[in-house]
XYZ file of C-alpha atoms in Angstrom:
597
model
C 109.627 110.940 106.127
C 111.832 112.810 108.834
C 108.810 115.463 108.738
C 106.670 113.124 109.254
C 108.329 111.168 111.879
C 109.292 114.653 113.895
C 105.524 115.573 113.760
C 104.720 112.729 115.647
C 106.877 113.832 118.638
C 103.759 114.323 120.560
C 101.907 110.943 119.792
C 101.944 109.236 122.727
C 99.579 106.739 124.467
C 97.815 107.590 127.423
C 99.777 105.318 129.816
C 103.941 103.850 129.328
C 104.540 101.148 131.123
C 106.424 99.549 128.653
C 105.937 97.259 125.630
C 102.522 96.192 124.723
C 101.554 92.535 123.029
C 97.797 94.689 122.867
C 96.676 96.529 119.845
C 93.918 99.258 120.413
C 91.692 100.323 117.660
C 91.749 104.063 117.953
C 88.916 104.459 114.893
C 88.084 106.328 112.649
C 84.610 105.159 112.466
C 84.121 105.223 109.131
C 81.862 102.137 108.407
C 78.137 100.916 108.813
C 76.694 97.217 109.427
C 73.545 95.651 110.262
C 72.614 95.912 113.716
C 71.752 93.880 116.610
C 71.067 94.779 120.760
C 71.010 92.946 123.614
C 70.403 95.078 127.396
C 73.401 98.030 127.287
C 75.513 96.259 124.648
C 75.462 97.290 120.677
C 76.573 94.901 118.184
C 77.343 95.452 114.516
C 78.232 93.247 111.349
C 79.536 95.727 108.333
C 77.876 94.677 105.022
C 79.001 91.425 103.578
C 81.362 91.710 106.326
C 83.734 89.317 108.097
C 84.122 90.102 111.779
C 81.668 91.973 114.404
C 82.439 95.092 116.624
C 80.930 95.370 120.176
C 80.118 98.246 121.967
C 79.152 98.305 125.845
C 78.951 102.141 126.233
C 75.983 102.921 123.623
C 78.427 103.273 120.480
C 81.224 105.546 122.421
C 84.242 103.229 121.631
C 84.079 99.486 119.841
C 85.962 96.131 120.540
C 86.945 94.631 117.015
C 86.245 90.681 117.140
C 88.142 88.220 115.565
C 88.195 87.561 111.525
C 85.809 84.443 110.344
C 87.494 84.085 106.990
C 85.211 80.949 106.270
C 82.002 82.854 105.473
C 80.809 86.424 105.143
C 77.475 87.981 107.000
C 74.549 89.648 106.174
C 72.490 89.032 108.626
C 73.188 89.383 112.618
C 71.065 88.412 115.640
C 71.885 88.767 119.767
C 70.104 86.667 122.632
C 68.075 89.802 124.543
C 68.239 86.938 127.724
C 72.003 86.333 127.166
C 73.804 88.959 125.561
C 76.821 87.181 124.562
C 75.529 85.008 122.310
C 75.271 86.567 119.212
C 74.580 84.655 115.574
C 76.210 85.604 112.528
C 74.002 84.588 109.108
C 75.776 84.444 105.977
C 77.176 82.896 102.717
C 80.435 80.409 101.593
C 82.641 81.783 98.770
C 82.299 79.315 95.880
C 79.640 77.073 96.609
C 76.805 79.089 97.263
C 76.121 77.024 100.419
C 75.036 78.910 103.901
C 76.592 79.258 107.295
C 75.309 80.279 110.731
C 78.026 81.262 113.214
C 77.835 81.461 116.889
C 79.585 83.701 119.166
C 79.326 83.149 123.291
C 82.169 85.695 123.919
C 79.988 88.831 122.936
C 80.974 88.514 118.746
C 84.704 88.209 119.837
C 85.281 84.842 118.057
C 82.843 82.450 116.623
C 82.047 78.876 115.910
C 80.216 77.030 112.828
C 76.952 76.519 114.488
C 74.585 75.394 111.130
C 75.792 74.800 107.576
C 72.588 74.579 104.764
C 72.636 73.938 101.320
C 71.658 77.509 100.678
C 72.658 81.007 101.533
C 71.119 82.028 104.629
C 69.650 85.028 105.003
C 68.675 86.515 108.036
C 68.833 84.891 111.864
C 66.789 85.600 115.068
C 66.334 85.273 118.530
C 62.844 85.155 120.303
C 60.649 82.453 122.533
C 63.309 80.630 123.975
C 64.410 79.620 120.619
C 66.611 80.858 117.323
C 66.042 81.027 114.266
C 67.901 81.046 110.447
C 66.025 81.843 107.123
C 67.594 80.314 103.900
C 66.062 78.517 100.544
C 65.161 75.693 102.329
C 62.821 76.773 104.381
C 63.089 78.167 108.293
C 65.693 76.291 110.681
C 64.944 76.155 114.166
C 67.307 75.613 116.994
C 67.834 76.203 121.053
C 70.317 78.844 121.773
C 72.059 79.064 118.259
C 72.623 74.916 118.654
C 70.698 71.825 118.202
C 69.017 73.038 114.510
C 66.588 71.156 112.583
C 64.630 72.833 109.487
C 60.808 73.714 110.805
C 57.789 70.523 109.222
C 55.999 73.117 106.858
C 58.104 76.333 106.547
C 57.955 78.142 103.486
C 61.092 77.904 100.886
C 62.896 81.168 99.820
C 62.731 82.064 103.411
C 64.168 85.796 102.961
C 63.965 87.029 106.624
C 62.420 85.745 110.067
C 60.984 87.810 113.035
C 59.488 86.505 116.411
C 56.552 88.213 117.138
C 54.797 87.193 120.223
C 54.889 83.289 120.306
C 54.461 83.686 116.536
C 56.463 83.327 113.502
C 56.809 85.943 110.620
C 58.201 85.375 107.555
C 59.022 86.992 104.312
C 59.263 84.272 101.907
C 58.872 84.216 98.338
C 58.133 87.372 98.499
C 55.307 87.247 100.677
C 54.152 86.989 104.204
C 53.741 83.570 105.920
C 52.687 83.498 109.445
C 53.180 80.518 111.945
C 50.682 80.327 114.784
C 49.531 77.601 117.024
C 51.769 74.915 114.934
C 50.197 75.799 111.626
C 51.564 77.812 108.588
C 49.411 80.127 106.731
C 50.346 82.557 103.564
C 49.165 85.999 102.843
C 49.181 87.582 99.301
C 51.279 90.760 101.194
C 54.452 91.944 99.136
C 57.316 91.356 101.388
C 61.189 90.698 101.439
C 61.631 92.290 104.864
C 59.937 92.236 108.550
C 59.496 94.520 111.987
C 56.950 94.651 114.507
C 56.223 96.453 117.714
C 54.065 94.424 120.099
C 51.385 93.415 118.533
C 51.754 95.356 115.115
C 53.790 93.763 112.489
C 54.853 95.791 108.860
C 55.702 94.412 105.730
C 57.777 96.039 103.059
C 58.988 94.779 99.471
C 60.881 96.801 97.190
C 58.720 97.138 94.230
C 55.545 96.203 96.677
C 54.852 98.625 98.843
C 54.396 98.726 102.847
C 51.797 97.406 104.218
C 50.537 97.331 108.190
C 48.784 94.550 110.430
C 48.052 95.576 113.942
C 46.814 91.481 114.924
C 50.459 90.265 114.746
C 49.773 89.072 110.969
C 46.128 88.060 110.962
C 45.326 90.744 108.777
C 46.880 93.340 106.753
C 46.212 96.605 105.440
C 48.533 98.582 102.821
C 49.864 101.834 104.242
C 49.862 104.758 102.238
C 51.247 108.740 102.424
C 52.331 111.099 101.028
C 54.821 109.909 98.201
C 53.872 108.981 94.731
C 56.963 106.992 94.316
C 56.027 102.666 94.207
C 59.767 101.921 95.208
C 60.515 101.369 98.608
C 63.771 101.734 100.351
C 62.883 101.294 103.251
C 59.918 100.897 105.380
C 59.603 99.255 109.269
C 57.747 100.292 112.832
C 60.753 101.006 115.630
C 60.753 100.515 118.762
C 59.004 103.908 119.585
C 55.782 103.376 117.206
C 57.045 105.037 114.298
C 55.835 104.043 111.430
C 59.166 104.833 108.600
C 58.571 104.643 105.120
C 61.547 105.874 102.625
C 61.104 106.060 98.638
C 62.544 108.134 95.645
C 60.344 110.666 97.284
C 62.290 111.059 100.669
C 61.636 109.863 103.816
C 58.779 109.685 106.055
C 57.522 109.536 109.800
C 54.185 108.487 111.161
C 53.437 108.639 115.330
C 49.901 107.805 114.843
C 50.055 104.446 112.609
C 49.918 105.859 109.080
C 47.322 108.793 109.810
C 49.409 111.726 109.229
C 53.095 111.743 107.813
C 55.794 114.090 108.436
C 58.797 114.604 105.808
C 61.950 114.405 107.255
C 65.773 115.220 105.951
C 67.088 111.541 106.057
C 67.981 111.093 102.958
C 69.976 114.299 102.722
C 71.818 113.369 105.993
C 72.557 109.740 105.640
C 71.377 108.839 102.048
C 69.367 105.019 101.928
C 68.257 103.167 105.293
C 69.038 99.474 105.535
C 67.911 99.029 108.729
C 66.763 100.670 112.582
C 67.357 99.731 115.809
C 67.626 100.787 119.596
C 68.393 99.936 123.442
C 64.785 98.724 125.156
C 65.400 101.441 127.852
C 65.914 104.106 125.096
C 63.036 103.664 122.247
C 63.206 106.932 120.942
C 66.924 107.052 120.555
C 67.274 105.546 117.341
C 70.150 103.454 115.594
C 70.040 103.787 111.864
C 72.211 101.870 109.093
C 72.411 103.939 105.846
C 74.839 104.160 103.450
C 76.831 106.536 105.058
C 77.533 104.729 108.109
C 75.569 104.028 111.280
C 74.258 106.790 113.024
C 72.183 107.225 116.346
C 69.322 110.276 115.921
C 65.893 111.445 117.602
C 64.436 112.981 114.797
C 65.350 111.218 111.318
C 66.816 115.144 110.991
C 69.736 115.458 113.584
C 71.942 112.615 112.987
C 75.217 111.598 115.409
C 77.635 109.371 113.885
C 78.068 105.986 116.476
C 80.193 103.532 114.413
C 82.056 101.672 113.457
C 85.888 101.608 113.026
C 85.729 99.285 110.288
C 87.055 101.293 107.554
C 89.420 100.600 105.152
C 92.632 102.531 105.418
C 95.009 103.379 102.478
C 97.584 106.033 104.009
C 98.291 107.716 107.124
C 99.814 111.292 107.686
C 100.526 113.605 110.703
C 100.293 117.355 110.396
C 101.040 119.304 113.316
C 98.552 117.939 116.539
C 96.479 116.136 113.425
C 96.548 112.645 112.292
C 94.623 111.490 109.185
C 93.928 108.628 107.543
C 93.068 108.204 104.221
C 90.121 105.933 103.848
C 88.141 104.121 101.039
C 85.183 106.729 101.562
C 87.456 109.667 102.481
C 89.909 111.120 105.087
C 89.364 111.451 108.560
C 91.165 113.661 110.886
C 91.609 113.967 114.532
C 93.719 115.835 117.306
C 96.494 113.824 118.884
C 96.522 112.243 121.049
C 93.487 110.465 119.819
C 91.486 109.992 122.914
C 88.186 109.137 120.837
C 86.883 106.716 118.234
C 84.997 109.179 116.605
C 86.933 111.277 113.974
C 86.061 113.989 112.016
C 84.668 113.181 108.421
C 85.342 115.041 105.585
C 82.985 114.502 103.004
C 83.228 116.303 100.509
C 84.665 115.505 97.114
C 84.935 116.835 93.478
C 82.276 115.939 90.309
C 83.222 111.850 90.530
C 82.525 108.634 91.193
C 84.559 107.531 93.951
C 85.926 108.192 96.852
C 89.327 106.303 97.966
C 92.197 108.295 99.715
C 95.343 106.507 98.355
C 98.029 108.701 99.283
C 99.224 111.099 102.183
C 101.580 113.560 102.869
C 102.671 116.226 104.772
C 105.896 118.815 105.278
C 106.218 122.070 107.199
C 101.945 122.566 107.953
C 101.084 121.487 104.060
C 98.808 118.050 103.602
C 98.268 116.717 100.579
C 96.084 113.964 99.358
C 95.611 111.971 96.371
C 92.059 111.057 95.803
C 91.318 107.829 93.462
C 88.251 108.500 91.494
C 86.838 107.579 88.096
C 85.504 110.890 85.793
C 84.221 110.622 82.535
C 85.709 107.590 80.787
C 89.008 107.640 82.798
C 90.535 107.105 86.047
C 91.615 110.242 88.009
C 93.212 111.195 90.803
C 92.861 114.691 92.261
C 95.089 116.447 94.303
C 93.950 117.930 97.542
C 95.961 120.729 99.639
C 95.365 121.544 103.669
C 96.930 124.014 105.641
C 95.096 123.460 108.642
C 95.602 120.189 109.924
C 93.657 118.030 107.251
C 89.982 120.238 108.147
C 89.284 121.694 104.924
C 90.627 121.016 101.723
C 91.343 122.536 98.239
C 91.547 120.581 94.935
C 94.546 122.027 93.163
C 95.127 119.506 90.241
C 93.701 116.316 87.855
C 95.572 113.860 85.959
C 94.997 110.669 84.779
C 95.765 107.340 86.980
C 95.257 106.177 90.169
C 98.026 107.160 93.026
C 98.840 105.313 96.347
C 102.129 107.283 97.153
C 103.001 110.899 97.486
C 106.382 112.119 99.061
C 107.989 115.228 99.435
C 111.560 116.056 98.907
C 113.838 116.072 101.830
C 116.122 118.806 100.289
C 114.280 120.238 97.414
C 111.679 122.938 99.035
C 108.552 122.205 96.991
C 109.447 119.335 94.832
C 107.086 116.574 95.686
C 106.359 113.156 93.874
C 103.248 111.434 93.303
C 103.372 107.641 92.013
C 100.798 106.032 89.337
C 99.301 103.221 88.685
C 96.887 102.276 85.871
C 99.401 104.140 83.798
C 103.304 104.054 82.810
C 103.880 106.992 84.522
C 104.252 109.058 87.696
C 104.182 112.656 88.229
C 106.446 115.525 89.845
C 105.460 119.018 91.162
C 108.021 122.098 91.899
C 105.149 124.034 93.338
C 104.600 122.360 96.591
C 101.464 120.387 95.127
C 100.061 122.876 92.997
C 100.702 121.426 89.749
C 102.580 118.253 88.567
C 104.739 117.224 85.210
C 104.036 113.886 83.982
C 107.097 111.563 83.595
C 106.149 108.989 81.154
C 108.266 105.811 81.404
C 107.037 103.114 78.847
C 108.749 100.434 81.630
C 106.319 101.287 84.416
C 103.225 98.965 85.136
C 102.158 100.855 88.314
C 103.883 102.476 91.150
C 103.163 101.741 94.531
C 105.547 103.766 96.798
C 108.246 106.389 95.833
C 110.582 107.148 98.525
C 113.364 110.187 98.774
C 116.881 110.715 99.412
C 119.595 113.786 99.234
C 120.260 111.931 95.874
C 117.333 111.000 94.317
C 114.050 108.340 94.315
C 113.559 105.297 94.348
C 110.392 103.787 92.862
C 108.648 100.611 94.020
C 106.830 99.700 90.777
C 104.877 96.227 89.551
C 107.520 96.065 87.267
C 110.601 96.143 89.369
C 112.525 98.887 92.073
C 114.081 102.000 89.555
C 116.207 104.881 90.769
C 116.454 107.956 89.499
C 118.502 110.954 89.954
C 117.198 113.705 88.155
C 113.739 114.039 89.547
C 112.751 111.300 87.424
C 113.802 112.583 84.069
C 115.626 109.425 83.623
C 114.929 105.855 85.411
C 117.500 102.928 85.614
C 116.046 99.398 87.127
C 117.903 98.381 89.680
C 115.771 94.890 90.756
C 113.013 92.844 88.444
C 109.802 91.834 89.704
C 106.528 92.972 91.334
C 107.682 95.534 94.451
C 104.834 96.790 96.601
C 107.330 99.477 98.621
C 110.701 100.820 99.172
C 111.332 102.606 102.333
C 115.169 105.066 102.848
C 116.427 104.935 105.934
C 116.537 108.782 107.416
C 119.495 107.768 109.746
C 121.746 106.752 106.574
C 120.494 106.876 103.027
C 122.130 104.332 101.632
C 120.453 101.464 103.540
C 117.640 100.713 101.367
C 114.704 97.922 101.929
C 112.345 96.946 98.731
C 109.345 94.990 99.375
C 108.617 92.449 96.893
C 105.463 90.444 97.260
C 106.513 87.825 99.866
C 110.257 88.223 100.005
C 112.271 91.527 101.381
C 115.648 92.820 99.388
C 117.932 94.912 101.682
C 120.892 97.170 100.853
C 123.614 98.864 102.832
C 125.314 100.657 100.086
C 122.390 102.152 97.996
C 123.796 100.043 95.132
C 123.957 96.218 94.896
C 120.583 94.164 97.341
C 120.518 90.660 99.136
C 117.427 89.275 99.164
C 114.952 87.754 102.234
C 113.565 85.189 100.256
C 109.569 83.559 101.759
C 109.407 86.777 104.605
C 105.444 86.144 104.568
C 103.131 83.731 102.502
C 100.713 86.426 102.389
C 101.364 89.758 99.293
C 103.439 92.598 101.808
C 102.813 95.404 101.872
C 104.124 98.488 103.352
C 106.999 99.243 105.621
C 107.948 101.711 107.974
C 111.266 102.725 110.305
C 111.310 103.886 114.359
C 113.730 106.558 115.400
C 116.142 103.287 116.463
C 116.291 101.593 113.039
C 113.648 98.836 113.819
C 111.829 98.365 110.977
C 108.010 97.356 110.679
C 105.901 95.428 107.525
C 102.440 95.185 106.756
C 101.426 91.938 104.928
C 97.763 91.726 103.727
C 95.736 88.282 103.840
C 92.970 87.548 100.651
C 91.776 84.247 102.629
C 92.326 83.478 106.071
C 94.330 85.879 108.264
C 97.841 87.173 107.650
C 100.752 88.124 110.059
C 99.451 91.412 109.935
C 102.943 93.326 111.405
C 106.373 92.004 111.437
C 109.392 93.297 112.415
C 113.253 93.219 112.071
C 116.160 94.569 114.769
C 118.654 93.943 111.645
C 118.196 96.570 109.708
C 115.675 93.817 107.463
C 117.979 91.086 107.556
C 115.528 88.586 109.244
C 111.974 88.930 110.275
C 109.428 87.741 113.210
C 105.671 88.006 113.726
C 104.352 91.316 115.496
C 100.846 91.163 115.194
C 98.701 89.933 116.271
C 94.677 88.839 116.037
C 93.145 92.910 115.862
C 95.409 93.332 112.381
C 95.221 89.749 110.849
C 93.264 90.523 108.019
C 95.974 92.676 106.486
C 97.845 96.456 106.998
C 97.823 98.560 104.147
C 100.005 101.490 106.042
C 102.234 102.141 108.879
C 103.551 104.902 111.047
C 106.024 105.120 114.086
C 105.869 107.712 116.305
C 109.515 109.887 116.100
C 109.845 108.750 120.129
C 109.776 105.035 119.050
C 107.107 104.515 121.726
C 103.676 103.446 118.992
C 102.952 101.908 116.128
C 100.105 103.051 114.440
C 98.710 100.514 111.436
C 96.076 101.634 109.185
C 94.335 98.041 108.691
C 92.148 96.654 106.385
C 88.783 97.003 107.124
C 89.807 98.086 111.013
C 90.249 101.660 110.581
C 93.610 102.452 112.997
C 95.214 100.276 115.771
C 97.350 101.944 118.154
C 100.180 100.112 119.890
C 102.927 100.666 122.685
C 106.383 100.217 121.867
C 107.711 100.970 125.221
C-alpha cells in the first residue's frame, strides 16, 4: 500500500483550489447502450441500464446522470426540436409492469412520466408528438406528458418509428402501419424498425430483412450475399446504407440492396444492436455492439466513443499508469488522466469471462487476477506487466475466484492473493510467478488481505484472521461476514475491519471496538490519505447508497462524502500519496476523480 500510495505522487487534478463537493468521472469508457441524438448532443442508456450519460462534444467526454433505481431501460428516445427532453422506456422489478421516464435536464434526472400494465419496449419522438410501445398497444402523448393508448393500435407493440406523418410498428411480429387515422397490417417479419425518408426496413430475427421504399405501403424482402436465415441485425442509416448482419458477417449496400460489400464488423465489434448519427454528419456512424459503442465510416475502422459506465473491481497505479480493473477487462491510462478514453486491453486466456478482481503493483511489477470460468471450474489467472499495465503475461491458474492481491511490505517477492469460492487463499515467493495454496477449512471467501512488518490480516465471509507465518497458520480474531481490512502505513497496529454495515477499529493490533449501523447499505472497501483520513465505499442493491464516507478519527465515527455521481455503490478506492484526490472505482461509473484540497 505505501507503493502504491508513493506512485501516486504525481496524480494530481488539473486545477487546486481547494476542496471539491464535485466528483468528475474520468472514464474508462468501457460500456455500450442504446443510442439516441438530438442537434450536437449524444445520449446513451447502457443495456438494461439505470442512469443515462450525455455527451455535448460528439462522444469526447460524458456527464453521468442521476440513478433511477425504480425501473431499468431498454429503450431511449430524445426530442430532435428540444434536446433536453429525453424518454427513458423500460421495465419494474417484480411486477412485470412498464415505466416511461422523462428527463428535461438533458438525461440528468428523471421523472415517472407513464406507468402501463406491461413492459414497455421502445419510445419515440416524431410529429409533434411521442410515443411508447408496450403489450397494450401504442401510447401516445405531447412532449413525453399527457399519454393516452392510440383507438386501434396493435397489441405486442415491440418497437415504434415516426416516419413522415406516419406510424410504423413492429408488433406481433409484424409490420402495422398507421396512415391517415387508419391501421393496416402487413404479413412482413418484424421485431425491429428504421427508415430514411421515405424508405422504411424491417428486420426479425428468424425473418429476414425486408425493404419498402413508399414509407410501408409495400414491401419487398432484401436479399445478398449470405446464406445464413438469422439476422442480427439489419436497418437503413442515416446515409442510405442498407446494413444487414447474420452468422455470415456483415454487410453494406449504397445502392438499396443491388450490390453488397462484406465488411470486418463483426471481427471489430462482434453483434450490432443498433446505429445512429448527428443529422449534420450522416456518414459518421454510431454503432452499439457488444463491445461497446463505437463511432466508424466504414463498418471496418472503428473508434471507441463511450461510455464510462463500466463496472470497476480494483484500481492500481504503476509508475505514470493508472488501471482499473473492470468487469470486461483492464484499462490503462497515463496520469494525469486528461481523457475519458482509456486504453483497452482485450485480450484474455481460453475462458469464459472476463472480470478483473484484483490489482497490484510494487517497484514497476502489475499484477492482475482475472475471474474466469474454464472447464467445469472457476479460475482465476494471474497476469504480470512490466510496462505500465500495456501488455500482459499469464504466469499462473488455480482454482477460485480472487478480489485481493497484495504484496509484502518487507518480504521482496512474497505476494498474497485472496479466494473466494474456495477455503483457501494463495501465496507466491516469486514475485507472482507461481503461488502455494493455503487451505484453511474455516474460510468461506476472502475479500481483502492486507500486510504488515508482522504478518496479514484476512477479511474473510467468515470473520477477520491473522496470521504470522505467511499464512501457514490462521487464528480468528473477529466473527462475522468482513468485506475488508485496511493497515495503517503510518502505524501498523491501528487496524480497521469492514463488516457489512458496521466498522471495528483497533489501536493496538490486538483487541477491536466496534462502529455499530456505519451504513444501511453492504460496505465495502476502504482506503487511507497520507494524513490518516480514512475513506469507505458502501454499495446500494436498490435505491442509492452513501457511496463515500469518511472519518478524521482514525474510524471512530463516520459522515457522508459522496455524493449523487457514486450513489449506486464503490467497489474500490485510492488516495493520491499528496492527500489532494480521491479516486473511486464505482459501480457501473467507471472512475470518479475528486479534489481533496
Amino acid at each position: 500500500m505505501i507503493t502504491l500510495l508513493a506512485a501516486l505522487l504525481a496524480v494530481v487534478p488539473s486545477a487546486h483550489a481547494g476542496p471539491s463537493t464535485r466528483w468528475e468521472n474520468i472514464g474508462p469508457n468501457g460500456a455500450g447502450g442504446y443510442l439516441a441524438f438530438a442537434k450536437n448532443t449524444a445520449y446513451v442508456l447502457p443495456g438494461a441500464g439505470q442512469q443515462v450519460f450525455r455527451s455535448d462534444d460528439r462522444g469526447r467526454s460524458w456527464r453521468q446522470g442521476r440513478l433511477f433505481p425504480e425501473m431499468r431501460g431498454n429503450g431511449l428516445a430524445a426530442d430532435p426540436s428540444r434536446p433536453d427532453t429525453v424518454l427513458v422506456a423500460g421495465y419494474e422489478g417484480g411486477g412485470g409492469a412498464g415505466t416511461v421516464l422523462r428527463s428535461v435536464d438533458g438525461g440528468m434526472s428523471f421523472s415517472v412520466a407513464l406507468r402501463t400494465p406491461s413492459e414497455v419496449q421502445d419510445v419515440a419522438f416524431g410529429g409533434g408528438f411521442s410515443y411508447a410501445a408496450s403489450s397494450e398497444g401504442v401510447y401516445r402523448g405531447v412532449g413525453g406528458l399527457e399519454w393516452s393508448l392510440l383507438p386501434g393500435s396493435p397489441a405486442g407493440a415491440e418497437d415504434v418509428h415516426v416516419v413522415g406523418s406516419d406510424l410504423v410498428v413492429a408488433a406481433g411480429g409484424v409490420v402495422h402501419v398507421l396512415r391517415a387515422g387508419k391501421w393496416s397490417a402487413f404479413e412482413v417479419p418484424a421485431d425491429k424498425i428504421t427508415s430514411r425518408g421515405d424508405v422504411v426496413v424491417a428486420r426479425k430475427f428468424s425473418g429476414g430483412v425486408h425493404l419498402s421504399a413508399d414509407r410501408g405501403a409495400t414491401w419487398r424482402a432484401v436479399t445478398g450475399p449470405w446464406t445464413s436465415s438469422w439476422i442480427l441485425y439489419g436497418a437503413i442509416t442515416a446515409n442510405g446504407w442498407i446494413q444487414v448482419q447474420t452468422l455470415d458477417g456483415h454487410f453494406i449496400s449504397a445502392d438499396m440492396g443491388a450490390t453488397w460489400k462484406r465488411t470486418d464488423a463483426v471481427e471489430k465489434v462482434d453483434v450490432y444492436t443498433e446505429i445512429g448519427s448527428f443529422s449534420d454528419l450522416p456518414d459518421w456512424q454510431w454503432v452499439y455492439a457488444s463491445g461497446g459503442v463505437y463511432a466508424t465510416a466504414d463498418h471496418e475502422h472503428f473508434k471507441r466513443v463511450g461510455v464510462p459506465g463500466a463496472h470497476v473491481l480494483s484500481l492500481a497505479v504503476s509508475g505514470r499508469s493508472i488501471i482499473a480493473g473492470t468487469m470486461q477487462g483492464s484499462f490503462r491510462t497515463d496520469l494525469p488522466v486528461a481523457s475519458q478514453e482509456w486504453d483497452f486491453d482485450g485480450t484474455a486466456p481460453p475462458a469464459i469471462g472476463n472480470r478483473i478482481g484484483a490489482l497490484a503493483a510494487r517497484d514497476g511489477v502489475v499484477l492482475r487476477g482475472r475471474n474466469a470460468y474454464r472447464g467445469s471450474q472457476d479460475a482465476i489467472f494471474v497476469e504480470r506487466s512490466l510496462d505500465g499495465g500495456r501488455t500482459w503475461v499469464t504466469t499462473s491458474d488455480m482454482p477460485g475466484n480472487t478480489r485481493s492481491l497484495v504484496f509484502d511490505p518487507l518480504v521482496p517477492g512474497r505476494v498474497y492473493m485472496g479466494a473466494y469460492l474456495i477455503n483457501a487463499f494463495y501465496v507466491s515467493f516469486d514475485g507472482g510467478l507461481s503461488f502455494v495454496q493455503r487451505v484453511h477449512a474455516p474460510l468461506r471467501g476472502i475479500k481483502t488481505i492486507a500486510a504488515d512488518p508482522g504478518g496479514i490480516w484476512l477479511a474473510d465471509a467468515g470473520g477477520l484472521y491473522r496470521s504470522t507465518d505467511a499464512g501457514v497458520s490462521l487464528k480468528q480474531v473477529l466473527p462475522g461476514r468482513m468485506n475488508s481490512v485496511l493497515v495503517d502505513p503510518r502505524d501498523p497496529r491501528h487496524v480497521v475491519a469492514v463488516g457489512q454495515n458496521s466498522v471495528f477499529v483497533s489501536f493496538d493490533g490486538v483487541s477491536f471496538a466496534e462502529v455499530p449501523a456505519v451504513s444501511s447499505e453492504q460496505l465495502s472497501t476502504i482506503a487511507i490519505a497520507p494524513n490518516g483520513v480514512l475513506y469507505l465505499g458502501s454499495i446500494a442493491f436498490e435505491g442509492s447508497s452513501k457511496g463515500v464516507l469518511r472519518s478524521l478519527n482514525g474510524g471512530r465515527s463516520w459522515t457522508v462524502f459522496g455524493g449523487p455521481d457514486v450513489e449506486r455503490g464503490v467497489e474500490a478506492l485510492l488516495v493520491s500519496s499528496d492527500g489532494r484526490t480521491l479516486y473511486a472505482g464505482t459501480v457501473s461509473g467507471s472512475v470518479h476523480r475528486r479534489s481533496l484540497g
